[in-house]
Amino acid sequence: MTNPGLRERKKQRMYETVSDIAVRLFLEKGFDAVSVAEIAAAADISKPTLFRYFPAKEDLVLYRIADHEGEAARVVAEAGTAPVEALRRHFVEGLERGDPVTGLNDHPEVLAFHALLYGTPSLVARAHAHQERSEAALAEVLGGDLDARLAAGQIMAVLRVLALENWRRIAAGERAADVRQDAVAAAERAFGRLAAALPPGLPGNLDETR
């Protein structure tokens, strides 16, 4: 894999800088109280330039989780084992290291970001589109047929509900360290049920060889 060139690195820094400025302003004032013009001025760029990088105001926030779009599909494609087992292992490993995408992270900045994301209706809607694209990518890796789409829908729902439950408990005041054991147990239980319920013909499913 080649390293990105100077132009690509500068573009990436622009994405990161503008997103960071926007999120800081949103956290200070609220998402709806900050205009795109204010963000552009704070970043010392024009509004047209900002919109070239971020077509919608919500994208300034969702950039923070853009790397996770299609993550489930990548995990399954690279695993070479049963898809549910690969995703179970990946999610549990995320819990152990406090990956914010699992909801099991009580760092104040992470909590503030999640409160912004889940507390703003337009961001929730935008995140749903992110989820739909991830689901479609996973369905394609699983074979692309109806069974694959049904399986992808169930898998993504489990990932979403597990993460939201972890975040809900931490947002209510519990410490991540105190929630972790329950979170791992819930993940093991949920993925165990998925493995038993999904059709055996999915690519990489261990049941194919039985």
mmCIF file of C-alpha atoms in Angstrom:
data_model
loop_
_atom_site.group_PDB
_atom_site.id
_atom_site.type_symbol
_atom_site.label_atom_id
_atom_site.label_comp_id
_atom_site.label_asym_id
_atom_site.label_seq_id
_atom_site.Cartn_x
_atom_site.Cartn_y
_atom_site.Cartn_z
ATOM 1 C CA MET A 1 0.000 0.000 0.000
ATOM 2 C CA THR A 2 1.459 3.350 -1.062
ATOM 3 C CA ASN A 3 1.496 6.394 1.166
ATOM 4 C CA PRO A 4 -0.864 9.215 0.147
ATOM 5 C CA GLY A 5 0.693 12.070 -1.767
ATOM 6 C CA LEU A 6 1.058 15.635 -0.528
ATOM 7 C CA ARG A 7 -2.187 16.764 -2.158
ATOM 8 C CA GLU A 8 -4.147 13.942 -0.571
ATOM 9 C CA ARG A 9 -2.583 14.601 2.846
ATOM 10 C CA LYS A 10 -3.509 18.283 2.624
ATOM 11 C CA LYS A 11 -7.061 17.342 1.679
ATOM 12 C CA GLN A 12 -7.280 14.955 4.615
ATOM 13 C CA ARG A 13 -6.012 17.632 7.010
ATOM 14 C CA MET A 14 -8.657 20.005 5.684
ATOM 15 C CA TYR A 15 -11.391 17.468 6.394
ATOM 16 C CA GLU A 16 -10.099 16.893 9.906
ATOM 17 C CA THR A 17 -9.559 20.568 10.720
ATOM 18 C CA VAL A 18 -12.950 21.767 9.509
ATOM 19 C CA SER A 19 -14.775 18.869 11.161
ATOM 20 C CA ASP A 20 -12.979 19.495 14.461
ATOM 21 C CA ILE A 21 -13.848 23.196 14.377
ATOM 22 C CA ALA A 22 -17.473 22.458 13.562
ATOM 23 C CA VAL A 23 -17.869 19.847 16.294
ATOM 24 C CA ARG A 24 -16.295 22.197 18.835
ATOM 25 C CA LEU A 25 -18.782 24.936 17.903
ATOM 26 C CA PHE A 26 -21.702 22.500 17.962
ATOM 27 C CA LEU A 27 -20.730 21.292 21.424
ATOM 28 C CA GLU A 28 -20.401 24.860 22.682
ATOM 29 C CA LYS A 29 -23.595 26.301 21.192
ATOM 30 C CA GLY A 30 -25.739 23.440 19.924
ATOM 31 C CA PHE A 31 -26.019 22.054 16.410
ATOM 32 C CA ASP A 32 -28.923 24.238 15.271
ATOM 33 C CA ALA A 33 -27.447 27.418 16.755
ATOM 34 C CA VAL A 34 -24.307 27.301 14.583
ATOM 35 C CA SER A 35 -24.498 28.328 10.937
ATOM 36 C CA VAL A 36 -22.383 27.001 8.113
ATOM 37 C CA ALA A 37 -21.154 30.553 7.547
ATOM 38 C CA GLU A 38 -19.899 30.695 11.133
ATOM 39 C CA ILE A 39 -18.023 27.426 10.693
ATOM 40 C CA ALA A 40 -16.470 28.586 7.425
ATOM 41 C CA ALA A 41 -15.337 31.826 9.037
ATOM 42 C CA ALA A 42 -13.818 29.979 12.000
ATOM 43 C CA ALA A 43 -11.969 27.678 9.603
ATOM 44 C CA ASP A 44 -10.870 30.652 7.455
ATOM 45 C CA ILE A 45 -12.425 29.247 4.278
ATOM 46 C CA SER A 46 -15.366 30.254 2.104
ATOM 47 C CA LYS A 47 -18.784 28.616 2.279
ATOM 48 C CA PRO A 48 -18.399 27.163 -1.244
ATOM 49 C CA THR A 49 -15.093 25.598 -0.212
ATOM 50 C CA LEU A 50 -16.673 24.133 2.902
ATOM 51 C CA PHE A 51 -19.499 22.623 0.846
ATOM 52 C CA ARG A 52 -16.991 21.054 -1.546
ATOM 53 C CA TYR A 53 -15.706 19.026 1.384
ATOM 54 C CA PHE A 54 -18.961 18.579 3.301
ATOM 55 C CA PRO A 55 -22.111 18.615 1.136
ATOM 56 C CA ALA A 56 -24.380 18.831 4.206
ATOM 57 C CA LYS A 57 -23.987 20.441 7.606
ATOM 58 C CA GLU A 58 -24.552 17.036 9.245
ATOM 59 C CA ASP A 59 -21.548 15.623 7.394
ATOM 60 C CA LEU A 60 -19.298 17.837 9.497
ATOM 61 C CA VAL A 61 -20.237 15.666 12.492
ATOM 62 C CA LEU A 62 -20.597 12.316 10.745
ATOM 63 C CA TYR A 63 -17.047 12.658 9.408
ATOM 64 C CA ARG A 64 -15.937 11.521 12.876
ATOM 65 C CA ILE A 65 -17.438 8.077 12.259
ATOM 66 C CA ALA A 66 -16.979 7.907 8.480
ATOM 67 C CA ASP A 67 -14.169 5.366 8.832
ATOM 68 C CA HIS A 68 -16.630 2.937 10.388
ATOM 69 C CA GLU A 69 -18.933 2.922 7.367
ATOM 70 C CA GLY A 70 -18.665 -0.526 5.824
ATOM 71 C CA GLU A 71 -16.591 -1.797 8.766
ATOM 72 C CA ALA A 72 -18.740 -4.907 9.264
ATOM 73 C CA ALA A 73 -18.341 -5.783 5.588
ATOM 74 C CA ARG A 74 -14.569 -5.353 5.795
ATOM 75 C CA VAL A 75 -14.340 -7.526 8.904
ATOM 76 C CA VAL A 76 -16.292 -10.336 7.246
ATOM 77 C CA ALA A 77 -14.405 -10.061 3.944
ATOM 78 C CA GLU A 78 -11.013 -10.246 5.653
ATOM 79 C CA ALA A 79 -11.824 -12.847 8.285
ATOM 80 C CA GLY A 80 -11.946 -16.085 6.337
ATOM 81 C CA THR A 81 -14.210 -17.588 9.003
ATOM 82 C CA ALA A 82 -17.902 -17.624 9.920
ATOM 83 C CA PRO A 83 -19.223 -14.050 9.531
ATOM 84 C CA VAL A 84 -21.025 -13.940 12.871
ATOM 85 C CA GLU A 85 -17.968 -15.289 14.695
ATOM 86 C CA ALA A 86 -15.743 -12.714 12.990
ATOM 87 C CA LEU A 87 -18.060 -9.868 13.956
ATOM 88 C CA ARG A 88 -18.486 -11.168 17.502
ATOM 89 C CA ARG A 89 -14.738 -11.259 17.990
ATOM 90 C CA HIS A 90 -14.314 -7.812 16.456
ATOM 91 C CA PHE A 91 -17.024 -6.264 18.635
ATOM 92 C CA VAL A 92 -15.751 -7.880 21.851
ATOM 93 C CA GLU A 93 -12.222 -6.716 21.081
ATOM 94 C CA GLY A 94 -13.673 -3.228 20.599
ATOM 95 C CA LEU A 95 -15.314 -3.444 24.017
ATOM 96 C CA GLU A 96 -12.024 -4.444 25.610
ATOM 97 C CA ARG A 97 -10.164 -1.444 24.191
ATOM 98 C CA GLY A 98 -13.042 0.999 24.735
ATOM 99 C CA ASP A 99 -13.679 1.723 21.068
ATOM 100 C CA PRO A 100 -16.239 4.579 21.038
ATOM 101 C CA VAL A 101 -18.220 2.854 18.275
ATOM 102 C CA THR A 102 -19.192 0.134 20.786
ATOM 103 C CA GLY A 103 -20.650 2.760 23.115
ATOM 104 C CA LEU A 104 -18.339 1.601 25.898
ATOM 105 C CA ASN A 105 -16.251 4.702 26.436
ATOM 106 C CA ASP A 106 -16.706 7.223 29.235
ATOM 107 C CA HIS A 107 -14.155 9.822 28.147
ATOM 108 C CA PRO A 108 -15.863 13.226 28.496
ATOM 109 C CA GLU A 109 -15.182 14.171 24.861
ATOM 110 C CA VAL A 110 -16.656 10.909 23.621
ATOM 111 C CA LEU A 111 -19.722 11.304 25.827
ATOM 112 C CA ALA A 112 -20.214 14.877 24.612
ATOM 113 C CA PHE A 113 -19.930 13.775 20.983
ATOM 114 C CA HIS A 114 -22.432 10.940 21.472
ATOM 115 C CA ALA A 115 -24.842 13.297 23.235
ATOM 116 C CA LEU A 116 -24.579 15.655 20.256
ATOM 117 C CA LEU A 117 -25.072 12.845 17.753
ATOM 118 C CA TYR A 118 -27.961 11.052 19.443
ATOM 119 C CA GLY A 119 -29.588 14.235 20.708
ATOM 120 C CA THR A 120 -29.919 15.970 17.333
ATOM 121 C CA PRO A 121 -32.713 14.613 15.089
ATOM 122 C CA SER A 122 -31.063 15.606 11.806
ATOM 123 C CA LEU A 123 -27.840 13.874 12.877
ATOM 124 C CA VAL A 124 -29.748 10.753 13.886
ATOM 125 C CA ALA A 125 -31.341 10.705 10.419
ATOM 126 C CA ARG A 126 -27.954 11.160 8.758
ATOM 127 C CA ALA A 127 -26.474 8.400 10.914
ATOM 128 C CA HIS A 128 -29.331 6.143 9.811
ATOM 129 C CA ALA A 129 -28.259 6.644 6.189
ATOM 130 C CA HIS A 130 -24.722 5.726 7.256
ATOM 131 C CA GLN A 131 -26.149 2.551 8.830
ATOM 132 C CA GLU A 132 -28.082 1.689 5.667
ATOM 133 C CA ARG A 133 -24.966 1.951 3.516
ATOM 134 C CA SER A 134 -23.048 -0.246 5.948
ATOM 135 C CA GLU A 135 -25.867 -2.781 5.866
ATOM 136 C CA ALA A 136 -25.898 -2.821 2.055
ATOM 137 C CA ALA A 137 -22.117 -3.351 1.966
ATOM 138 C CA LEU A 138 -22.385 -6.232 4.427
ATOM 139 C CA ALA A 139 -25.227 -7.821 2.458
ATOM 140 C CA GLU A 140 -23.076 -7.720 -0.672
ATOM 141 C CA VAL A 141 -20.203 -9.510 1.086
ATOM 142 C CA LEU A 142 -22.646 -12.115 2.400
ATOM 143 C CA GLY A 143 -23.830 -12.961 -1.102
ATOM 144 C CA GLY A 144 -26.199 -10.192 -2.124
ATOM 145 C CA ASP A 145 -29.395 -12.259 -2.236
ATOM 146 C CA LEU A 146 -32.467 -11.952 -0.014
ATOM 147 C CA ASP A 147 -31.017 -14.215 2.684
ATOM 148 C CA ALA A 148 -27.875 -12.076 2.722
ATOM 149 C CA ARG A 149 -29.892 -8.857 3.025
ATOM 150 C CA LEU A 150 -31.992 -10.303 5.838
ATOM 151 C CA ALA A 151 -28.857 -11.477 7.650
ATOM 152 C CA ALA A 152 -27.137 -8.114 7.207
ATOM 153 C CA GLY A 153 -30.186 -6.336 8.621
ATOM 154 C CA GLN A 154 -30.185 -8.549 11.705
ATOM 155 C CA ILE A 155 -26.444 -8.217 12.249
ATOM 156 C CA MET A 156 -26.426 -4.430 11.936
ATOM 157 C CA ALA A 157 -29.419 -4.172 14.276
ATOM 158 C CA VAL A 158 -27.573 -6.186 16.915
ATOM 159 C CA LEU A 159 -24.465 -4.025 16.615
ATOM 160 C CA ARG A 160 -26.533 -0.854 16.872
ATOM 161 C CA VAL A 161 -28.615 -1.968 19.861
ATOM 162 C CA LEU A 162 -25.597 -3.244 21.787
ATOM 163 C CA ALA A 163 -23.726 0.034 21.276
ATOM 164 C CA LEU A 164 -26.751 2.149 22.194
ATOM 165 C CA GLU A 165 -27.334 0.162 25.379
ATOM 166 C CA ASN A 166 -23.720 0.661 26.448
ATOM 167 C CA TRP A 167 -23.914 4.380 25.713
ATOM 168 C CA ARG A 168 -27.267 4.680 27.522
ATOM 169 C CA ARG A 169 -25.830 3.196 30.712
ATOM 170 C CA ILE A 170 -22.708 5.328 30.621
ATOM 171 C CA ALA A 171 -24.679 8.479 29.795
ATOM 172 C CA ALA A 172 -26.785 7.707 32.890
ATOM 173 C CA GLY A 173 -23.645 7.873 35.039
ATOM 174 C CA GLU A 174 -22.139 4.371 35.093
ATOM 175 C CA ARG A 175 -18.417 3.902 34.515
ATOM 176 C CA ALA A 176 -17.225 2.040 31.436
ATOM 177 C CA ALA A 177 -15.174 -0.309 33.625
ATOM 178 C CA ASP A 178 -18.296 -1.262 35.573
ATOM 179 C CA VAL A 179 -20.388 -1.824 32.441
ATOM 180 C CA ARG A 180 -17.787 -3.835 30.504
ATOM 181 C CA GLN A 181 -18.543 -7.286 31.951
ATOM 182 C CA ASP A 182 -22.262 -6.927 31.247
ATOM 183 C CA ALA A 183 -21.503 -5.529 27.783
ATOM 184 C CA VAL A 184 -19.327 -8.513 26.867
ATOM 185 C CA ALA A 185 -21.930 -10.955 28.196
ATOM 186 C CA ALA A 186 -24.675 -9.210 26.217
ATOM 187 C CA ALA A 187 -22.571 -9.325 23.049
ATOM 188 C CA GLU A 188 -21.794 -13.023 23.485
ATOM 189 C CA ARG A 189 -25.483 -13.752 24.037
ATOM 190 C CA ALA A 190 -26.627 -11.670 21.077
ATOM 191 C CA PHE A 191 -24.096 -13.071 18.624
ATOM 192 C CA GLY A 192 -24.799 -16.601 19.835
ATOM 193 C CA ARG A 193 -28.455 -16.129 18.973
ATOM 194 C CA LEU A 194 -27.520 -14.670 15.602
ATOM 195 C CA ALA A 195 -25.325 -17.653 14.768
ATOM 196 C CA ALA A 196 -28.192 -20.016 15.573
ATOM 197 C CA ALA A 197 -30.778 -18.036 13.621
ATOM 198 C CA LEU A 198 -29.033 -17.097 10.376
ATOM 199 C CA PRO A 199 -29.228 -19.375 7.328
ATOM 200 C CA PRO A 200 -26.336 -21.844 6.955
ATOM 201 C CA GLY A 201 -25.658 -20.996 3.307
ATOM 202 C CA LEU A 202 -24.081 -17.599 3.919
ATOM 203 C CA PRO A 203 -20.495 -17.262 2.611
ATOM 204 C CA GLY A 204 -18.034 -18.219 5.323
ATOM 205 C CA ASN A 205 -20.676 -19.726 7.570
ATOM 206 C CA LEU A 206 -19.290 -22.715 9.477
ATOM 207 C CA ASP A 207 -22.575 -24.558 8.973
ATOM 208 C CA GLU A 208 -21.795 -24.843 5.245
ATOM 209 C CA THR A 209 -19.372 -27.669 5.995
ATOM 210 C CA ARG A 210 -21.640 -29.588 8.353
#
